[in-house]
Tab-separated table of C-alpha atoms in Angstrom:
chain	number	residue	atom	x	y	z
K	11	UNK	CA	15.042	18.395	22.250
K	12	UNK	CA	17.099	15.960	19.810
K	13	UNK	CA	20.348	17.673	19.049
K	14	UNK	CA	20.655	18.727	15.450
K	15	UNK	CA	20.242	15.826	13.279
K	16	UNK	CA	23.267	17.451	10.413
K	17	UNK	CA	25.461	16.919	13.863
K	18	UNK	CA	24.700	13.607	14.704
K	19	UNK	CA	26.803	11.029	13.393
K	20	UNK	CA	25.756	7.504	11.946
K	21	UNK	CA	26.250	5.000	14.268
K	22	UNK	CA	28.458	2.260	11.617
K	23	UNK	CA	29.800	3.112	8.715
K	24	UNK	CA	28.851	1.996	5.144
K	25	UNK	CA	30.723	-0.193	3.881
K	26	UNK	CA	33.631	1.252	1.543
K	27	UNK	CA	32.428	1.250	-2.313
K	28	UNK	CA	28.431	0.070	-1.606
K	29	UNK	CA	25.079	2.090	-1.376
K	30	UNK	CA	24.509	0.302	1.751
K	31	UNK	CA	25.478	-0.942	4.944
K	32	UNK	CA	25.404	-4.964	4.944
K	33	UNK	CA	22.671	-6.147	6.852
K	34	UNK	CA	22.318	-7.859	9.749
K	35	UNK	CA	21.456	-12.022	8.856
K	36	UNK	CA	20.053	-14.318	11.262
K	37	UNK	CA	20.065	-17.942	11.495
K	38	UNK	CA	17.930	-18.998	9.292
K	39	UNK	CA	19.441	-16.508	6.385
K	40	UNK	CA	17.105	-14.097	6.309
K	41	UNK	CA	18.340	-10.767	5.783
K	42	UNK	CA	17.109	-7.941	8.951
K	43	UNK	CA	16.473	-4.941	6.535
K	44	UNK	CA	13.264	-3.843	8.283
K	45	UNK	CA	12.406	-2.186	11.683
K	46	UNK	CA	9.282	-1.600	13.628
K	47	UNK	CA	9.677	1.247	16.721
K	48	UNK	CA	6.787	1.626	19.151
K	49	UNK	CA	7.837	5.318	20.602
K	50	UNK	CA	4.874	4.785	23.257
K	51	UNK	CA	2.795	2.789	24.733
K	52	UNK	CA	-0.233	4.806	25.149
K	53	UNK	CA	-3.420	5.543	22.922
K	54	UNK	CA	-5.971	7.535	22.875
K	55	UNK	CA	-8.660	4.557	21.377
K	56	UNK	CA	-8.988	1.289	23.799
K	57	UNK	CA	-9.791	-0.780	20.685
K	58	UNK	CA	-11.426	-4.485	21.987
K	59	UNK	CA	-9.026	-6.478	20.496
K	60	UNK	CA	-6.127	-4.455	21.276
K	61	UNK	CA	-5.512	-3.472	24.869
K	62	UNK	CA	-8.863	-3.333	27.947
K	63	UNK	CA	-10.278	-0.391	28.679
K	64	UNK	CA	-9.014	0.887	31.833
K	65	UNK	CA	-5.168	0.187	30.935
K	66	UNK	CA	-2.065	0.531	32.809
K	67	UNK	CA	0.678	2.156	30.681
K	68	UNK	CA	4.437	2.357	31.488
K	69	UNK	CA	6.171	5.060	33.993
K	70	UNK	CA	7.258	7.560	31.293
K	71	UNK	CA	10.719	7.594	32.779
K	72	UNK	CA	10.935	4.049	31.880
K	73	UNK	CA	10.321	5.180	27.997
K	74	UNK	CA	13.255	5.807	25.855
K	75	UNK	CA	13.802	9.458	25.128
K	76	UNK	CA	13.466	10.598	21.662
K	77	UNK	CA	17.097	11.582	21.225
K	78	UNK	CA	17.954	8.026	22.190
K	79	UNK	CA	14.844	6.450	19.712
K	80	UNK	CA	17.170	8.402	17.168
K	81	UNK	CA	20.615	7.077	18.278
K	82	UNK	CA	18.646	3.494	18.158
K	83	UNK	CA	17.177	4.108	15.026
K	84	UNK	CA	20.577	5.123	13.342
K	85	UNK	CA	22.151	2.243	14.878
K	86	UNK	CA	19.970	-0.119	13.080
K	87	UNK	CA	20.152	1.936	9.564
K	88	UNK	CA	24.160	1.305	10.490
K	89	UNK	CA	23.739	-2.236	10.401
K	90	UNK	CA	21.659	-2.475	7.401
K	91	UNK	CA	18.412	-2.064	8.304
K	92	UNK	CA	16.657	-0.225	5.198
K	93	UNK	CA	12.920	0.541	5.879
K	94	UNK	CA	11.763	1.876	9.407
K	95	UNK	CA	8.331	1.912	10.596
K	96	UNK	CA	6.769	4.294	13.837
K	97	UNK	CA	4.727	2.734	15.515
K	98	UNK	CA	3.048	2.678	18.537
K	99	UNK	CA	-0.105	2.718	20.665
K	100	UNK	CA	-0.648	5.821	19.072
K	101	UNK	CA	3.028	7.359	17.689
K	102	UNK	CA	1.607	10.723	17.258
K	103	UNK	CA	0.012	11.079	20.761
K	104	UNK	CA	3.989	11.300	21.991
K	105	UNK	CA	4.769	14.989	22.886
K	106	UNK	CA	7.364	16.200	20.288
K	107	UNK	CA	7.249	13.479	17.673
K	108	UNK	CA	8.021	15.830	15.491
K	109	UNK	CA	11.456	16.148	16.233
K	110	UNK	CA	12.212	12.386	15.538
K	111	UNK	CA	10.840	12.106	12.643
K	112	UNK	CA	12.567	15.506	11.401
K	113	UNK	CA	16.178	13.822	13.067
K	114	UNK	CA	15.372	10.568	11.031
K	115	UNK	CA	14.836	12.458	7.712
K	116	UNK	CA	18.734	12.787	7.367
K	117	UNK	CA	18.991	9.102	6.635
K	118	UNK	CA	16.706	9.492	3.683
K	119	UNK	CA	18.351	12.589	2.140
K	120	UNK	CA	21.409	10.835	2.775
K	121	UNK	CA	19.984	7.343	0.732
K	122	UNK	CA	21.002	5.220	3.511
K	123	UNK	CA	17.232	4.469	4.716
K	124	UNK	CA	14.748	4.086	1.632
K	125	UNK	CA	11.312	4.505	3.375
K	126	UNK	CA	10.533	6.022	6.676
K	127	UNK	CA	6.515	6.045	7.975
K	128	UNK	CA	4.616	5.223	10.088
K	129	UNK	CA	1.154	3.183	11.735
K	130	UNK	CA	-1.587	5.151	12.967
K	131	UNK	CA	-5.344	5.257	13.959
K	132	UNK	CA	-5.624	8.152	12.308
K	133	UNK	CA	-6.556	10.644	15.310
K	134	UNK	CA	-3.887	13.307	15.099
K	135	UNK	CA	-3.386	13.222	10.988
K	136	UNK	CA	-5.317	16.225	10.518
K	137	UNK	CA	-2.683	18.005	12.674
K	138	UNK	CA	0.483	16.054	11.443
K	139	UNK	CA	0.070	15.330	7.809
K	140	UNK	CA	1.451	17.970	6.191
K	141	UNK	CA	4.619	17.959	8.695
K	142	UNK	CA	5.510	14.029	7.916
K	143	UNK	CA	5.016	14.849	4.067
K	144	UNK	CA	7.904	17.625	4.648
K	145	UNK	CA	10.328	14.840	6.558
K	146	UNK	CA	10.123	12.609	3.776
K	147	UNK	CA	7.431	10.235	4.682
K	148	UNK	CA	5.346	9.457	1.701
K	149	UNK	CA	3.327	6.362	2.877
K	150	UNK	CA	1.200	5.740	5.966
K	151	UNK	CA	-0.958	2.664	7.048
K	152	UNK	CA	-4.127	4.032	8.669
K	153	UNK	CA	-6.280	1.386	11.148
K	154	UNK	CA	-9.716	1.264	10.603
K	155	UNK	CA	-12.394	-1.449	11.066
K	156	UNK	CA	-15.702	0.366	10.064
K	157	UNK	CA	-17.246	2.357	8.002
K	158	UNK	CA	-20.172	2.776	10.430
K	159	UNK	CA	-19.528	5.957	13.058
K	160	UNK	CA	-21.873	3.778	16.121
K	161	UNK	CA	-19.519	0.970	15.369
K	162	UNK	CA	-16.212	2.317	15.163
K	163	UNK	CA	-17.036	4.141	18.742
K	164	UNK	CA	-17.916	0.522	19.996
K	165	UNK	CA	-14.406	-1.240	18.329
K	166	UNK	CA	-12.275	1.516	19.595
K	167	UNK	CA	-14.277	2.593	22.456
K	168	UNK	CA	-12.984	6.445	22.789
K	169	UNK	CA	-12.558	7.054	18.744
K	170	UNK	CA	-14.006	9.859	16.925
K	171	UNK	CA	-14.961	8.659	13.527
K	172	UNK	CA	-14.744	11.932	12.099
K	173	UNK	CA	-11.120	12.681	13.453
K	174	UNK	CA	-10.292	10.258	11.249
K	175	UNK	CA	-11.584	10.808	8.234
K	176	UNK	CA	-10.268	14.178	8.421
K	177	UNK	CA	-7.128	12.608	9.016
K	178	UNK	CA	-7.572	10.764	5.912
K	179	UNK	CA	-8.692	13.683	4.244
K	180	UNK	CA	-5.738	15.790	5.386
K	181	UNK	CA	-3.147	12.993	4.508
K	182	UNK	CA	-4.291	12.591	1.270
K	183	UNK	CA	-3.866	16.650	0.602
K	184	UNK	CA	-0.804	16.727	1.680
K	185	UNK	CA	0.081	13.876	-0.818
K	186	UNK	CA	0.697	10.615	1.853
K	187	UNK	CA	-0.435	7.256	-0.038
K	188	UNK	CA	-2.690	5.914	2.653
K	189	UNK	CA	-3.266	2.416	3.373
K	190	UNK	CA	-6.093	1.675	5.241
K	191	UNK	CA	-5.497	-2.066	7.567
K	192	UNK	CA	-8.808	-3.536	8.976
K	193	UNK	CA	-8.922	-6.152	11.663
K	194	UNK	CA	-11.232	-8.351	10.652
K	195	UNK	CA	-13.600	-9.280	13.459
K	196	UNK	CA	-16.301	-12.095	13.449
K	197	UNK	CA	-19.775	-10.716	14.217
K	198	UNK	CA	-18.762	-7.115	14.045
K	199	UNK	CA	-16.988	-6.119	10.812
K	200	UNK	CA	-17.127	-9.149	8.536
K	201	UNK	CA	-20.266	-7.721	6.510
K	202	UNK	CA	-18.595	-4.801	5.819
K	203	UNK	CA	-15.641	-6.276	3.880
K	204	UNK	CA	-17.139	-5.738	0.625
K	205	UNK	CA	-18.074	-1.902	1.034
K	206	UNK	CA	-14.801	-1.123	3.062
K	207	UNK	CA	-12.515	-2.464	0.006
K	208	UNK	CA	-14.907	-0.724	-2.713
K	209	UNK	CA	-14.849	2.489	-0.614
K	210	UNK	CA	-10.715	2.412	0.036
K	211	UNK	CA	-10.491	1.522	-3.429
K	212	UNK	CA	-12.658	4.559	-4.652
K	213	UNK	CA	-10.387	6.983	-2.555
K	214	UNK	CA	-7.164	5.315	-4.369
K	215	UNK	CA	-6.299	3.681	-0.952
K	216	UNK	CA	-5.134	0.314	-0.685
K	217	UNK	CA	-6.689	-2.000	1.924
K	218	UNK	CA	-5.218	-4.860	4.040
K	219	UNK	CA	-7.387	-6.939	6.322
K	220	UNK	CA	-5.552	-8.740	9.070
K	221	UNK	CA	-6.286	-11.625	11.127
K	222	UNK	CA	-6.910	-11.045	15.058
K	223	UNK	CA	-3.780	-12.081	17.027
K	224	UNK	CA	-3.671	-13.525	20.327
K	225	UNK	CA	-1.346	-10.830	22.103
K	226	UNK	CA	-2.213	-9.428	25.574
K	227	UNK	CA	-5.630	-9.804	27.999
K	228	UNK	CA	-8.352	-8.302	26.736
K	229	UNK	CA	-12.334	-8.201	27.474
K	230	UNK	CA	-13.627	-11.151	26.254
K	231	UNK	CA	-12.527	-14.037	24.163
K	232	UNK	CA	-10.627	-13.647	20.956
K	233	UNK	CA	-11.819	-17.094	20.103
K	234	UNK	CA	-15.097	-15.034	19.610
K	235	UNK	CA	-13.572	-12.249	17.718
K	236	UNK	CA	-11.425	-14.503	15.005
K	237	UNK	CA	-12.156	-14.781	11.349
K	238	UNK	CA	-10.132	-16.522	9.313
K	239	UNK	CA	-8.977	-14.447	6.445
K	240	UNK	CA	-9.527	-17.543	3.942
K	241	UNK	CA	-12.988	-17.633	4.734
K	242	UNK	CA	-13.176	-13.935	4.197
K	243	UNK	CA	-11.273	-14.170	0.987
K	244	UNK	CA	-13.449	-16.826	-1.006
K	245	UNK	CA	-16.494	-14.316	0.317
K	246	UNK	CA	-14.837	-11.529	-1.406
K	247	UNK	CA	-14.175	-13.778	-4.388
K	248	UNK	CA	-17.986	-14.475	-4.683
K	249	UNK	CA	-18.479	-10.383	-5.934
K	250	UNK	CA	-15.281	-9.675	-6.908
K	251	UNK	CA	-12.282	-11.115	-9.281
K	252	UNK	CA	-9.220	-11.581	-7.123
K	253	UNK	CA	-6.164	-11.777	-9.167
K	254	UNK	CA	-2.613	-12.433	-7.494
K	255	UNK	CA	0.161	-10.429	-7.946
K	256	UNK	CA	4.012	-10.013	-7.461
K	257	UNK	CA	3.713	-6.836	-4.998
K	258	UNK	CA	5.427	-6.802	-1.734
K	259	UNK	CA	6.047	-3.453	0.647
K	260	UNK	CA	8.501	-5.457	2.958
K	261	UNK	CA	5.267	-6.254	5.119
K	262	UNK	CA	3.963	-9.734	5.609
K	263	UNK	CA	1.089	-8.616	3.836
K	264	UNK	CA	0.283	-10.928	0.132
K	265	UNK	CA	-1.352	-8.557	-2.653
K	266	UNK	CA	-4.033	-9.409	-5.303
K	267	UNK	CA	-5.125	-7.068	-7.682
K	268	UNK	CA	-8.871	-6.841	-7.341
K	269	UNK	CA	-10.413	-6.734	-11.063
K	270	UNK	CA	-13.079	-4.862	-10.927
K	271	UNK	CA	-12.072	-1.830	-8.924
K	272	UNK	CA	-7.952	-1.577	-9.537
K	273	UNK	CA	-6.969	-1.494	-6.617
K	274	UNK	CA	-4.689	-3.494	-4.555
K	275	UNK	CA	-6.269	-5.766	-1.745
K	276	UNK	CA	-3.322	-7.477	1.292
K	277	UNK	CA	-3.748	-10.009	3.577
K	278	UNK	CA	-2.112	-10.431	6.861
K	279	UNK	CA	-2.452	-14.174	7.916
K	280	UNK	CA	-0.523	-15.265	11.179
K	281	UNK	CA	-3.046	-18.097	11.809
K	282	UNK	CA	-4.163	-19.533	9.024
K	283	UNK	CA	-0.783	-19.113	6.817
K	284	UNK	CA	2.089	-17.617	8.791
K	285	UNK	CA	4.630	-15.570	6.611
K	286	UNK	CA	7.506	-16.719	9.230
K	287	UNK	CA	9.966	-18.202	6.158
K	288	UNK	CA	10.386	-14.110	4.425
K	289	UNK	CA	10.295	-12.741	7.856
K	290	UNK	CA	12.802	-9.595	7.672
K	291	UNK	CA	11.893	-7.476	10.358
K	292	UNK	CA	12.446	-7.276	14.581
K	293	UNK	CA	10.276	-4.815	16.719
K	294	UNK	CA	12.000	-2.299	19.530
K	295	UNK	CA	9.865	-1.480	21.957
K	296	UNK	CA	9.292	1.911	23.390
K	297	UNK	CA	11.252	0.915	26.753
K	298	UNK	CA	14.205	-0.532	24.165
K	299	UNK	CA	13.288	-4.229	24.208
K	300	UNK	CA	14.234	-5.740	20.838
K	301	UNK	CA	11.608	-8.812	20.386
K	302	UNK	CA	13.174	-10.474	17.221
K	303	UNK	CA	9.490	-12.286	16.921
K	304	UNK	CA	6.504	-10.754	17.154
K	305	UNK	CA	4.768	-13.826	18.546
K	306	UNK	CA	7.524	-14.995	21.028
K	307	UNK	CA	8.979	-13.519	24.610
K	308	UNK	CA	12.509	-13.805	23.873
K	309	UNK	CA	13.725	-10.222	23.583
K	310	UNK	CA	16.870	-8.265	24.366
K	311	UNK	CA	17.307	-5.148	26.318
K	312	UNK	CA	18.851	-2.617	24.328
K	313	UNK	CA	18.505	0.108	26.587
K	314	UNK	CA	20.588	-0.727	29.471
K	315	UNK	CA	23.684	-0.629	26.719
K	316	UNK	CA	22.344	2.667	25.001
K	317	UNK	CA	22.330	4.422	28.100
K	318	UNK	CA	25.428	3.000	29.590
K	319	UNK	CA	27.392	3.727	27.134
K	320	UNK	CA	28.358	7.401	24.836
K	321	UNK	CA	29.982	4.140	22.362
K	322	UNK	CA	27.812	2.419	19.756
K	323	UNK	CA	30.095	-0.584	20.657
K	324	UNK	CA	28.260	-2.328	23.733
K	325	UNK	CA	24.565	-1.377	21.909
K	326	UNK	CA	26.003	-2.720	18.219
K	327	UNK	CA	26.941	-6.527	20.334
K	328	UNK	CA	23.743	-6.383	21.649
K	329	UNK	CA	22.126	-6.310	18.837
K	330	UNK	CA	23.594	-8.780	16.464
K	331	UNK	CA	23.585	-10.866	19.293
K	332	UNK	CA	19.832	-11.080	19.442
K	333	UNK	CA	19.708	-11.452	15.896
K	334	UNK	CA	21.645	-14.672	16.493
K	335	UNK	CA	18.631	-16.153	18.107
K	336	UNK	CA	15.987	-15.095	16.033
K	337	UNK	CA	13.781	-18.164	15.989
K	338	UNK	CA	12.516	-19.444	12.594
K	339	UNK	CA	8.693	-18.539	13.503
K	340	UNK	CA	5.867	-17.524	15.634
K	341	UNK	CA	3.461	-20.247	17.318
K	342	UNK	CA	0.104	-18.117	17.308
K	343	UNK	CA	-3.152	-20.108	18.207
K	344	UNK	CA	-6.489	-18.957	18.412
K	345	UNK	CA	-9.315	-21.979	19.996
K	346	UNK	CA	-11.610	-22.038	22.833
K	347	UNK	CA	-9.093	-24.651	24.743
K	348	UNK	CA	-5.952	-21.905	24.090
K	349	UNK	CA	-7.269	-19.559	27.326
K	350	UNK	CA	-4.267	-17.327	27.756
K	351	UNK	CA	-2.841	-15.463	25.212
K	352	UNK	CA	0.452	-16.609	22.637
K	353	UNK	CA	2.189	-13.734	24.707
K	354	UNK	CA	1.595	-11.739	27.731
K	355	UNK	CA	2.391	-8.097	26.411
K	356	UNK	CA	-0.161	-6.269	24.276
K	357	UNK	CA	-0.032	-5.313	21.177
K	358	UNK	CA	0.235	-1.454	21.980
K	359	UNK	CA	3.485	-1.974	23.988
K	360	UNK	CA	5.474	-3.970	20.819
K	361	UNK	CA	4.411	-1.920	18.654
K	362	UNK	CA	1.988	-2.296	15.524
């Protein structure tokens, strides 16, 4: 159990006479105001382009416990980080996830953190909705590929499609904005682009498709699986009047409002147009490895000076340090002569 959260204190103070700490900058001046936290590994889908199907996840003692996710998490609010994002494998498959998120609800009653939610397929919403709506979270991004119930059990291969629309269902009742992010996948999802945006759109959810990225061994090729969201985009445009807009939710999404329906339509591009120069965020994974770059190796271990030390001191060095080499960008590459993947680790184990 996480002690109680109106005990625990902040791990850096804000600075005298501001609303906020100062934030962490890295070399290239970009401001770290955002933070990703995988609190597990494991799923309950084995979605194709995610992870294989008979996967090997981490010794749970290896995991960090939730009362030290907190102490991380506050850390990182300390330092200026502003927006903080639970991710996972599947965040709410993690026994008591509950308790962190009602711990991390101090920071916004407090004003020190302005948004705290979360990525999810979806599976446990029905169960957890109304609970994240009472610790402050007000918008979730929901993965999901397919409309079509035969499909999505292919994508994810142990999915229940109706899980998760009642997760949708549930989320929406209990007043969470849902975004709904779609890999898009040649051969398998592409022809449903037009009746996934009209059907998000219809439910007042935005939708964000995102380009496959070349993280972790999978089944089969992901040279095979890639569509480039350009291609996908002047498709779209054929049916639809894409108009761009200033909108940003301190994702690398980019936003156009789509004419004829209202709604708001993102696109995540690490291939065909990186988003490397805004970049504001770093990922901790659920073992406390910071990865300042989601496409390269170089991490820190954050752990070993969380748990060595009751002082915020040794894990505060660690991390700015890190943030020192935060390289400019990511070198992602998707072709048939690129066998192995940009990076080793899978996507479920940094964290979505």
């Amino acid at each position: 159990m996480l002690r109680d959260p109106s005990n625990l204190e902040t791990a850096a103070p804000i600075a005298r006479g501001s609303d906020a700490a100062r934030p962490m900058i890295d070399p290239f001046g970009r401001a770290i105001t955002y933070l990703r936290v995988s609190v597990t590994d494991r799923c309950d889908f084995r979605c194709v382009y995610c992870m294989s199907e008979n996967m090997h996840f981490l010794p749970k003692q290896e995991l960090l416990t939730l009362e030290e996710l907190d102490r991380l998490c506050t850390a990182f609010i300390g330092q200026g980080v502003r927006k903080l994002r639970i991710t996972g494998g599947e965040p709410l498959v993690r026994r008591g996830i509950m308790t962190l998120f009602e711990a991390l609800s101090r920071h916004l009653a407090s004003g020190r953190l302005d948004e705290l939610t979360l990525t999810t397929n979806g599976s446990q919403l029905a169960r957890y909705a109304e609970a994240l709506a009472a610790c402050g979270v007000r918008r979730i991004n929901v993965s999901l590929d397919t409309l079509d119930p035969e499909k999505f059990a292919r994508i994810t291969r142990w999915g229940d499609f109706s899980k998760v629309m009642a997760g949708i269902d549930a989320a929406q009742k209990a007043g969470l904005a849902v975004k709904i992010n779609t890999v898009a996948l040649k051969g398998v999802n592409d022809d449903e682009a037009l009746a996934l945006l009209r059907w998000a759109h219809g439910r007042g959810m935005d939708l964000t498709f995102i380009e496959v990225m070349p993280l972790g061994e999978v089944d089969g090729q992901r040279v095979d699986q890639y569509l480039p969201l350009s291609r996908l985009r002047a498709e779209l445009a054929q049916h639809l009047t894409l108009d761009e807009i200033d909108y940003r939710t301190g994702g690398p999404a980019r936003y156009v409002r789509v004419r004829e329906t209202g709604g708001r339509l993102g696109f995540i591009t690490p291939l065909t147009h990186n988003f490397c120069e805004s970049c504001n965020r770093v990922r901790v994974t659920c073992t406390g490895t910071l990865f300042m770059c989601l496409g390269q190796e170089d991490a820190a271990d954050l752990r070993k000076p969380l748990r060595g030390s009751e002082s915020d001191g040794p894990l505060l060095a660690a991390m700015a340090e890190a943030i020192s080499r935060k390289p400019k960008g990511h070198d992602f590459v998707i072709d048939r002569t690129t066998q192995h993947p940009a990076v080793s680790r899978h996507m479920s184990v940094t964290g979505g």
